[in-house]
PDB file of C-alpha atoms in Angstrom:
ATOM      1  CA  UNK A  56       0.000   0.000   0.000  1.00 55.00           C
ATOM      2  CA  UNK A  57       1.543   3.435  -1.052  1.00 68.00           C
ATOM      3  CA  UNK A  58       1.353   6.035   1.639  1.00 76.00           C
ATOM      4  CA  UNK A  59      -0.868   9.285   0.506  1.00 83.00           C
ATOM      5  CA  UNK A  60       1.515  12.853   0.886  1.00 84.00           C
ATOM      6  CA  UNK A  61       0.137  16.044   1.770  1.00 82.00           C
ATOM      7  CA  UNK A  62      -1.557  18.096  -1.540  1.00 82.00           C
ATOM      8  CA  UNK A  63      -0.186  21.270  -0.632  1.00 77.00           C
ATOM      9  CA  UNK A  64       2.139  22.099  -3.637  1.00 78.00           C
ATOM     10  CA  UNK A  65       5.797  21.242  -2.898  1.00 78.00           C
ATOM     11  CA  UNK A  66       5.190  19.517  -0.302  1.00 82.00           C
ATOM     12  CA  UNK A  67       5.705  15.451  -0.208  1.00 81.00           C
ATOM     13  CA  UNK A  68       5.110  15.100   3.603  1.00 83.00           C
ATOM     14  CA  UNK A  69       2.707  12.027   4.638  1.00 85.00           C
ATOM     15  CA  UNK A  70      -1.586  12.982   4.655  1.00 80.00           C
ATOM     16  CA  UNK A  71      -2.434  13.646   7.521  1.00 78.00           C
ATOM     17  CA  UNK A  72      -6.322  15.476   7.349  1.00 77.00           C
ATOM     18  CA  UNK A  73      -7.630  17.157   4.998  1.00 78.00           C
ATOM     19  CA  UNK A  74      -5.530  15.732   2.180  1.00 80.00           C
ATOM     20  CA  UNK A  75      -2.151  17.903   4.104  1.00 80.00           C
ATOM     21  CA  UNK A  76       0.240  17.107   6.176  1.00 84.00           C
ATOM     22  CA  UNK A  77       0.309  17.744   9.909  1.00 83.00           C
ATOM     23  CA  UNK A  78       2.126  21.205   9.425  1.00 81.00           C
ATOM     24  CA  UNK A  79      -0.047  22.395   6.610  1.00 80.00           C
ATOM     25  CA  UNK A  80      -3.569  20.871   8.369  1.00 82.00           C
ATOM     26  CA  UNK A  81      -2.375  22.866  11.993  1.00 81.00           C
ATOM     27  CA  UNK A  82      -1.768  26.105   9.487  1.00 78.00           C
ATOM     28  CA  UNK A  83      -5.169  25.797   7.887  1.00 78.00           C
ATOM     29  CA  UNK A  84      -7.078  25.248  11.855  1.00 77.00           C
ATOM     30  CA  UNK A  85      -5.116  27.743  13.929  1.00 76.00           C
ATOM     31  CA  UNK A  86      -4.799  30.174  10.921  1.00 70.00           C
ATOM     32  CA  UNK A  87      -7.878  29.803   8.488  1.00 70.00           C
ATOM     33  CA  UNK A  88      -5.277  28.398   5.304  1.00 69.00           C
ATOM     34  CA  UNK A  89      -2.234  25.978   4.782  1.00 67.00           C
ATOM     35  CA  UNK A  90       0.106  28.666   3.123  1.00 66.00           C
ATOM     36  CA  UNK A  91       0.340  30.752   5.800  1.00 61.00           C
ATOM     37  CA  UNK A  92       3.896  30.888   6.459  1.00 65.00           C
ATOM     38  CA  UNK A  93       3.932  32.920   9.977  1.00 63.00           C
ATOM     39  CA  UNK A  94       4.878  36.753   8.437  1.00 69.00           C
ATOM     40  CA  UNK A  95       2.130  39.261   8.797  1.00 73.00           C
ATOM     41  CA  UNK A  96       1.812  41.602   6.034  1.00 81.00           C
ATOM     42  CA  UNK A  97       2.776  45.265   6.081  1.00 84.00           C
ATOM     43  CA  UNK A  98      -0.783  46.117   5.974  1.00 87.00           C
ATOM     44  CA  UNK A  99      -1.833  43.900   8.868  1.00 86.00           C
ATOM     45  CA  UNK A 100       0.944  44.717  11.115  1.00 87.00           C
ATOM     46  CA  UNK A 101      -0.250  48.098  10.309  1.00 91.00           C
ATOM     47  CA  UNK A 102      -3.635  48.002  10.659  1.00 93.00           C
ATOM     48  CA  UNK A 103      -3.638  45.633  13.996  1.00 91.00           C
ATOM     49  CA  UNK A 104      -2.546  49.142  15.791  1.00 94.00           C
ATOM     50  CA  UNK A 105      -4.496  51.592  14.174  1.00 95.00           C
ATOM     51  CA  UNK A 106      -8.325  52.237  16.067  1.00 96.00           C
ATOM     52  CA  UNK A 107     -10.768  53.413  13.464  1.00 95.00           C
ATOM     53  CA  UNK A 108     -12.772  56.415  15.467  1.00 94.00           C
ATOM     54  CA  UNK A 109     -16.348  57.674  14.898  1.00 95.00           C
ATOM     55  CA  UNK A 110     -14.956  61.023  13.980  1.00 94.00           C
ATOM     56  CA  UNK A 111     -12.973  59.300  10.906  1.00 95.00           C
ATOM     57  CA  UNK A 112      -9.743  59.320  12.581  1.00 96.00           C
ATOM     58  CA  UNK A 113      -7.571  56.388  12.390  1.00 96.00           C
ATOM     59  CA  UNK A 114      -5.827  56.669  15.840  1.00 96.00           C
ATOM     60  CA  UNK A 115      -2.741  54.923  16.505  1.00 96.00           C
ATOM     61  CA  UNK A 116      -2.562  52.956  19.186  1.00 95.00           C
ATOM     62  CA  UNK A 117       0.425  51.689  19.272  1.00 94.00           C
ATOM     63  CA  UNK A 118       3.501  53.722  20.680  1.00 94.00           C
ATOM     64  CA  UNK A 119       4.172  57.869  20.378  1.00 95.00           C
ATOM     65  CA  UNK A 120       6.531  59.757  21.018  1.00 95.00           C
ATOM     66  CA  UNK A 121       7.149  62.601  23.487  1.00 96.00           C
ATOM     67  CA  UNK A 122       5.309  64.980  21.171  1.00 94.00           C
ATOM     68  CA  UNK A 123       2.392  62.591  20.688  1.00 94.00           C
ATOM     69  CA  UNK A 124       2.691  61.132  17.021  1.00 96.00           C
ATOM     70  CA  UNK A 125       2.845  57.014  16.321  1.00 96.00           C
ATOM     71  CA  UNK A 126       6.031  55.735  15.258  1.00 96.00           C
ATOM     72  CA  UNK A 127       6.221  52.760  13.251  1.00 93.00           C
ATOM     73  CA  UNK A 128       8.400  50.109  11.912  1.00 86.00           C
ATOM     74  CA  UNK A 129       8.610  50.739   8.077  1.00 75.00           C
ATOM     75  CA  UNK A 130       9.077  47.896   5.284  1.00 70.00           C
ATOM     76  CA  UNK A 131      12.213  50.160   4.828  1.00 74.00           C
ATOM     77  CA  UNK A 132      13.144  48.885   8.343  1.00 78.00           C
ATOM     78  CA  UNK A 133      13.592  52.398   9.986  1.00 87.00           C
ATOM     79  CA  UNK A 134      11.127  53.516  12.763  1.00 92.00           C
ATOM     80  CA  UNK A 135       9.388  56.601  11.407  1.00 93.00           C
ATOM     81  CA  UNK A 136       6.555  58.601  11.906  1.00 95.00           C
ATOM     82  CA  UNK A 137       3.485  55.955  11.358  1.00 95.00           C
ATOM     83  CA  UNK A 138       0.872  58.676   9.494  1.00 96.00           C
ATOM     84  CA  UNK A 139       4.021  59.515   6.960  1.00 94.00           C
ATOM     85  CA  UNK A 140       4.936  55.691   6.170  1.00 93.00           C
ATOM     86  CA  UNK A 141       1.411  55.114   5.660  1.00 93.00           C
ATOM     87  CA  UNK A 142       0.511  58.198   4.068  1.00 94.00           C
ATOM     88  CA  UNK A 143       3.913  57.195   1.905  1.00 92.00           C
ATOM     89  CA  UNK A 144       2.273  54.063   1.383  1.00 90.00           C
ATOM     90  CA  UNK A 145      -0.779  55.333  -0.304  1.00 93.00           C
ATOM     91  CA  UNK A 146       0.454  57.962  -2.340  1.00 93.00           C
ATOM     92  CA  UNK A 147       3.959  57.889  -3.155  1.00 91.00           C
ATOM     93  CA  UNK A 148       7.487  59.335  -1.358  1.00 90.00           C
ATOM     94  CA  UNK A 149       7.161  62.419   0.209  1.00 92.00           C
ATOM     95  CA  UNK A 150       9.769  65.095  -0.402  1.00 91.00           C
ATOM     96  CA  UNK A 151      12.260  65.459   2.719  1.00 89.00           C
ATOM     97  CA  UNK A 152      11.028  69.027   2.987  1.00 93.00           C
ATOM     98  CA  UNK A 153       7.203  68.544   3.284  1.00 95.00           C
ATOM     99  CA  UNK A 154       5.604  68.077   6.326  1.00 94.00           C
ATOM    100  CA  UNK A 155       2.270  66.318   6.821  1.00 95.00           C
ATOM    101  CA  UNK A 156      -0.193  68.703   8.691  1.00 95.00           C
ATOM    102  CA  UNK A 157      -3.241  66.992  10.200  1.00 95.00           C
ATOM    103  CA  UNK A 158      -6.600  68.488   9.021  1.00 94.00           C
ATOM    104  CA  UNK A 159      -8.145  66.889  12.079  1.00 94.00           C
ATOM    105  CA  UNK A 160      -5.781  68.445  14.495  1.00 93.00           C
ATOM    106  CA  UNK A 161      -5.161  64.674  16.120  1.00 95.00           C
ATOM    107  CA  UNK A 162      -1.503  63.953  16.040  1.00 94.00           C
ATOM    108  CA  UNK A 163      -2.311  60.043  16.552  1.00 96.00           C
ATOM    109  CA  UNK A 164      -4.593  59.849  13.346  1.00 96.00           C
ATOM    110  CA  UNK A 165      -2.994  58.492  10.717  1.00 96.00           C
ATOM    111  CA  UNK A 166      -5.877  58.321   8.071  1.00 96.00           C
ATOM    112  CA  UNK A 167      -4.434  60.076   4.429  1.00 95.00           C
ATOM    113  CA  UNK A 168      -7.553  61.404   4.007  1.00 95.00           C
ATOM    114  CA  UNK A 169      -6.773  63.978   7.250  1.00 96.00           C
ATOM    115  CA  UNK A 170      -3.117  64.550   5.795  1.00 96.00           C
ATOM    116  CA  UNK A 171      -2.246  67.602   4.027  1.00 96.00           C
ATOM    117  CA  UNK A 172       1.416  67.725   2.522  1.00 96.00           C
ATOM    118  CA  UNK A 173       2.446  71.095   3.001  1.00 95.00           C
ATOM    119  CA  UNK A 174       6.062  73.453   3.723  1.00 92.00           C
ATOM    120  CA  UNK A 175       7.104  74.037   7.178  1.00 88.00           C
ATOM    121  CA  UNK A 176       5.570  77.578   7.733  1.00 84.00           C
ATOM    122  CA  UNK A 177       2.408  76.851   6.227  1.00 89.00           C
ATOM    123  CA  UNK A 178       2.101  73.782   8.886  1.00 90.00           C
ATOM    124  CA  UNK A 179       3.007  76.401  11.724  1.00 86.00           C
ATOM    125  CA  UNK A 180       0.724  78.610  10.274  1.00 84.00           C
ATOM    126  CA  UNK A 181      -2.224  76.197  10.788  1.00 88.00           C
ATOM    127  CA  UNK A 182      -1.271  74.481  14.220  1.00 87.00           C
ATOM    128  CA  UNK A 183      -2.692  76.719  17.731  1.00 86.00           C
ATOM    129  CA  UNK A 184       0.831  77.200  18.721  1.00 85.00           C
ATOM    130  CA  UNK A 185       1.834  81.476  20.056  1.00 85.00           C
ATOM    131  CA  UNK A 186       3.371  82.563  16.997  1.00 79.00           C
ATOM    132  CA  UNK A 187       0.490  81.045  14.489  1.00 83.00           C
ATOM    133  CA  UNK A 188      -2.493  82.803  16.936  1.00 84.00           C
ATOM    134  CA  UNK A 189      -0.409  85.943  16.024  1.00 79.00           C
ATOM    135  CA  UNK A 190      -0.158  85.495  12.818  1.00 80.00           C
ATOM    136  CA  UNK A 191      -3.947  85.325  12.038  1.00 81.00           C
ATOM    137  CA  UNK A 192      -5.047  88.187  14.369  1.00 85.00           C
ATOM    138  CA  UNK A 193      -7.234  91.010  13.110  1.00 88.00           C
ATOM    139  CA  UNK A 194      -5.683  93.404  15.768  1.00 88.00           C
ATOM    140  CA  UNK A 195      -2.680  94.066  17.726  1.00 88.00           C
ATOM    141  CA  UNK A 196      -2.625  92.915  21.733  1.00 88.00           C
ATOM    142  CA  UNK A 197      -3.819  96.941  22.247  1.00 90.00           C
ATOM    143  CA  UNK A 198      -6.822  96.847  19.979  1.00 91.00           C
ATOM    144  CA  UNK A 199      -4.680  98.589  16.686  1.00 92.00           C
ATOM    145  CA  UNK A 200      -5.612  97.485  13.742  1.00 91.00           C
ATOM    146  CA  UNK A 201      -3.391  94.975  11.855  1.00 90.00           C
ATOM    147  CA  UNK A 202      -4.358  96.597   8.085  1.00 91.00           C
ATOM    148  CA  UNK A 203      -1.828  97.273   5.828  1.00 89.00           C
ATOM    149  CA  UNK A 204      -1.581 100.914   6.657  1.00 91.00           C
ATOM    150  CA  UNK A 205      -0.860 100.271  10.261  1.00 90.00           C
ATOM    151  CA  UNK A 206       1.339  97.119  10.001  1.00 90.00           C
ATOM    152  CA  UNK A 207       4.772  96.483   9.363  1.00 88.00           C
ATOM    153  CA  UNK A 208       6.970  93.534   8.621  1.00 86.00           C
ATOM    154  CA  UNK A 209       9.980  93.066  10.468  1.00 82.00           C
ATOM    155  CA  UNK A 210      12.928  93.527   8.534  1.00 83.00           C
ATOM    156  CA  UNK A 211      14.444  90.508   9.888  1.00 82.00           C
ATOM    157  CA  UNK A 212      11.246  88.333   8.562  1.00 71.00           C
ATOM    158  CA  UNK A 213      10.127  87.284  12.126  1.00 71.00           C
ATOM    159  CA  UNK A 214       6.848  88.998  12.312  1.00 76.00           C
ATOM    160  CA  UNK A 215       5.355  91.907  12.168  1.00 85.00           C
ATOM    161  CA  UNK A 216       4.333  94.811  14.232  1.00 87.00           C
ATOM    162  CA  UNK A 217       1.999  97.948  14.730  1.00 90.00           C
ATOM    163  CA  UNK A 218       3.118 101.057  13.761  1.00 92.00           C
ATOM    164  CA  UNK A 219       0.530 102.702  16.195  1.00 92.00           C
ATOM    165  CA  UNK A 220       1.834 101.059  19.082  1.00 90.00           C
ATOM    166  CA  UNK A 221       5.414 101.507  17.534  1.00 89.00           C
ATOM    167  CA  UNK A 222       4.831 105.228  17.619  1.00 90.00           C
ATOM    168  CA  UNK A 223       3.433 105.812  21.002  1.00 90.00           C
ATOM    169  CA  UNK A 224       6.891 103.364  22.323  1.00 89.00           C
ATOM    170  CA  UNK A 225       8.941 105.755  20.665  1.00 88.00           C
ATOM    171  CA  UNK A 226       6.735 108.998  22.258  1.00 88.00           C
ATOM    172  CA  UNK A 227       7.132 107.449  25.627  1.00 87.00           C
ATOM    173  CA  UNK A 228      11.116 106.922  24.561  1.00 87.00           C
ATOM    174  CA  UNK A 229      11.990 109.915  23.598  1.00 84.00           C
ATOM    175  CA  UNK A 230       9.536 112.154  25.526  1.00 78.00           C
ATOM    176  CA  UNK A 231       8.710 113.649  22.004  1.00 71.00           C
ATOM    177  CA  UNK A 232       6.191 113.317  19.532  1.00 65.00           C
ATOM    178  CA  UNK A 233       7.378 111.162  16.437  1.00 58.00           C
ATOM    179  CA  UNK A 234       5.588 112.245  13.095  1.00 58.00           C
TER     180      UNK A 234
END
Protein backbone atom coordinates (compact mmCIF):
# COMPACT_ATOMS: atom_id res chain seq x y z
CA UNK A 1 0.00 0.00 0.00
CA UNK A 2 1.54 3.44 -1.05
CA UNK A 3 1.35 6.03 1.64
CA UNK A 4 -0.87 9.29 0.51
CA UNK A 5 1.51 12.85 0.89
CA UNK A 6 0.14 16.04 1.77
CA UNK A 7 -1.56 18.10 -1.54
CA UNK A 8 -0.19 21.27 -0.63
CA UNK A 9 2.14 22.10 -3.64
CA UNK A 10 5.80 21.24 -2.90
CA UNK A 11 5.19 19.52 -0.30
CA UNK A 12 5.71 15.45 -0.21
CA UNK A 13 5.11 15.10 3.60
CA UNK A 14 2.71 12.03 4.64
CA UNK A 15 -1.59 12.98 4.66
CA UNK A 16 -2.43 13.65 7.52
CA UNK A 17 -6.32 15.48 7.35
CA UNK A 18 -7.63 17.16 5.00
CA UNK A 19 -5.53 15.73 2.18
CA UNK A 20 -2.15 17.90 4.10
CA UNK A 21 0.24 17.11 6.18
CA UNK A 22 0.31 17.74 9.91
CA UNK A 23 2.13 21.21 9.43
CA UNK A 24 -0.05 22.40 6.61
CA UNK A 25 -3.57 20.87 8.37
CA UNK A 26 -2.38 22.87 11.99
CA UNK A 27 -1.77 26.11 9.49
CA UNK A 28 -5.17 25.80 7.89
CA UNK A 29 -7.08 25.25 11.86
CA UNK A 30 -5.12 27.74 13.93
CA UNK A 31 -4.80 30.17 10.92
CA UNK A 32 -7.88 29.80 8.49
CA UNK A 33 -5.28 28.40 5.30
CA UNK A 34 -2.23 25.98 4.78
CA UNK A 35 0.11 28.67 3.12
CA UNK A 36 0.34 30.75 5.80
CA UNK A 37 3.90 30.89 6.46
CA UNK A 38 3.93 32.92 9.98
CA UNK A 39 4.88 36.75 8.44
CA UNK A 40 2.13 39.26 8.80
CA UNK A 41 1.81 41.60 6.03
CA UNK A 42 2.78 45.26 6.08
CA UNK A 43 -0.78 46.12 5.97
CA UNK A 44 -1.83 43.90 8.87
CA UNK A 45 0.94 44.72 11.12
CA UNK A 46 -0.25 48.10 10.31
CA UNK A 47 -3.63 48.00 10.66
CA UNK A 48 -3.64 45.63 14.00
CA UNK A 49 -2.55 49.14 15.79
CA UNK A 50 -4.50 51.59 14.17
CA UNK A 51 -8.32 52.24 16.07
CA UNK A 52 -10.77 53.41 13.46
CA UNK A 53 -12.77 56.41 15.47
CA UNK A 54 -16.35 57.67 14.90
CA UNK A 55 -14.96 61.02 13.98
CA UNK A 56 -12.97 59.30 10.91
CA UNK A 57 -9.74 59.32 12.58
CA UNK A 58 -7.57 56.39 12.39
CA UNK A 59 -5.83 56.67 15.84
CA UNK A 60 -2.74 54.92 16.50
CA UNK A 61 -2.56 52.96 19.19
CA UNK A 62 0.43 51.69 19.27
CA UNK A 63 3.50 53.72 20.68
CA UNK A 64 4.17 57.87 20.38
CA UNK A 65 6.53 59.76 21.02
CA UNK A 66 7.15 62.60 23.49
CA UNK A 67 5.31 64.98 21.17
CA UNK A 68 2.39 62.59 20.69
CA UNK A 69 2.69 61.13 17.02
CA UNK A 70 2.85 57.01 16.32
CA UNK A 71 6.03 55.73 15.26
CA UNK A 72 6.22 52.76 13.25
CA UNK A 73 8.40 50.11 11.91
CA UNK A 74 8.61 50.74 8.08
CA UNK A 75 9.08 47.90 5.28
CA UNK A 76 12.21 50.16 4.83
CA UNK A 77 13.14 48.88 8.34
CA UNK A 78 13.59 52.40 9.99
CA UNK A 79 11.13 53.52 12.76
CA UNK A 80 9.39 56.60 11.41
CA UNK A 81 6.55 58.60 11.91
CA UNK A 82 3.48 55.95 11.36
CA UNK A 83 0.87 58.68 9.49
CA UNK A 84 4.02 59.51 6.96
CA UNK A 85 4.94 55.69 6.17
CA UNK A 86 1.41 55.11 5.66
CA UNK A 87 0.51 58.20 4.07
CA UNK A 88 3.91 57.20 1.90
CA UNK A 89 2.27 54.06 1.38
CA UNK A 90 -0.78 55.33 -0.30
CA UNK A 91 0.45 57.96 -2.34
CA UNK A 92 3.96 57.89 -3.16
CA UNK A 93 7.49 59.33 -1.36
CA UNK A 94 7.16 62.42 0.21
CA UNK A 95 9.77 65.09 -0.40
CA UNK A 96 12.26 65.46 2.72
CA UNK A 97 11.03 69.03 2.99
CA UNK A 98 7.20 68.54 3.28
CA UNK A 99 5.60 68.08 6.33
CA UNK A 100 2.27 66.32 6.82
CA UNK A 101 -0.19 68.70 8.69
CA UNK A 102 -3.24 66.99 10.20
CA UNK A 103 -6.60 68.49 9.02
CA UNK A 104 -8.14 66.89 12.08
CA UNK A 105 -5.78 68.44 14.50
CA UNK A 106 -5.16 64.67 16.12
CA UNK A 107 -1.50 63.95 16.04
CA UNK A 108 -2.31 60.04 16.55
CA UNK A 109 -4.59 59.85 13.35
CA UNK A 110 -2.99 58.49 10.72
CA UNK A 111 -5.88 58.32 8.07
CA UNK A 112 -4.43 60.08 4.43
CA UNK A 113 -7.55 61.40 4.01
CA UNK A 114 -6.77 63.98 7.25
CA UNK A 115 -3.12 64.55 5.79
CA UNK A 116 -2.25 67.60 4.03
CA UNK A 117 1.42 67.72 2.52
CA UNK A 118 2.45 71.10 3.00
CA UNK A 119 6.06 73.45 3.72
CA UNK A 120 7.10 74.04 7.18
CA UNK A 121 5.57 77.58 7.73
CA UNK A 122 2.41 76.85 6.23
CA UNK A 123 2.10 73.78 8.89
CA UNK A 124 3.01 76.40 11.72
CA UNK A 125 0.72 78.61 10.27
CA UNK A 126 -2.22 76.20 10.79
CA UNK A 127 -1.27 74.48 14.22
CA UNK A 128 -2.69 76.72 17.73
CA UNK A 129 0.83 77.20 18.72
CA UNK A 130 1.83 81.48 20.06
CA UNK A 131 3.37 82.56 17.00
CA UNK A 132 0.49 81.04 14.49
CA UNK A 133 -2.49 82.80 16.94
CA UNK A 134 -0.41 85.94 16.02
CA UNK A 135 -0.16 85.50 12.82
CA UNK A 136 -3.95 85.33 12.04
CA UNK A 137 -5.05 88.19 14.37
CA UNK A 138 -7.23 91.01 13.11
CA UNK A 139 -5.68 93.40 15.77
CA UNK A 140 -2.68 94.07 17.73
CA UNK A 141 -2.62 92.92 21.73
CA UNK A 142 -3.82 96.94 22.25
CA UNK A 143 -6.82 96.85 19.98
CA UNK A 144 -4.68 98.59 16.69
CA UNK A 145 -5.61 97.49 13.74
CA UNK A 146 -3.39 94.98 11.86
CA UNK A 147 -4.36 96.60 8.09
CA UNK A 148 -1.83 97.27 5.83
CA UNK A 149 -1.58 100.91 6.66
CA UNK A 150 -0.86 100.27 10.26
CA UNK A 151 1.34 97.12 10.00
CA UNK A 152 4.77 96.48 9.36
CA UNK A 153 6.97 93.53 8.62
CA UNK A 154 9.98 93.07 10.47
CA UNK A 155 12.93 93.53 8.53
CA UNK A 156 14.44 90.51 9.89
CA UNK A 157 11.25 88.33 8.56
CA UNK A 158 10.13 87.28 12.13
CA UNK A 159 6.85 89.00 12.31
CA UNK A 160 5.36 91.91 12.17
CA UNK A 161 4.33 94.81 14.23
CA UNK A 162 2.00 97.95 14.73
CA UNK A 163 3.12 101.06 13.76
CA UNK A 164 0.53 102.70 16.19
CA UNK A 165 1.83 101.06 19.08
CA UNK A 166 5.41 101.51 17.53
CA UNK A 167 4.83 105.23 17.62
CA UNK A 168 3.43 105.81 21.00
CA UNK A 169 6.89 103.36 22.32
CA UNK A 170 8.94 105.76 20.67
CA UNK A 171 6.74 109.00 22.26
CA UNK A 172 7.13 107.45 25.63
CA UNK A 173 11.12 106.92 24.56
CA UNK A 174 11.99 109.92 23.60
CA UNK A 175 9.54 112.15 25.53
CA UNK A 176 8.71 113.65 22.00
CA UNK A 177 6.19 113.32 19.53
CA UNK A 178 7.38 111.16 16.44
CA UNK A 179 5.59 112.24 13.09
Amino acid sequence: MTQRTCTFDGCDQPHRARGWCQTHYLRWKKHGGPSWNGRRTFEQRFFEKVHKAETGCWEWTAFLDHNGYGKFLGADGRVRMAHRVWYEHEHGTLSERLQLDHLCRNRKCVNPEHLDPVIAWVNNARSESPSAQHLRAEECPRGHAYDDANTYWRPDGKGRGCRQCRREADTRRTGRKVA
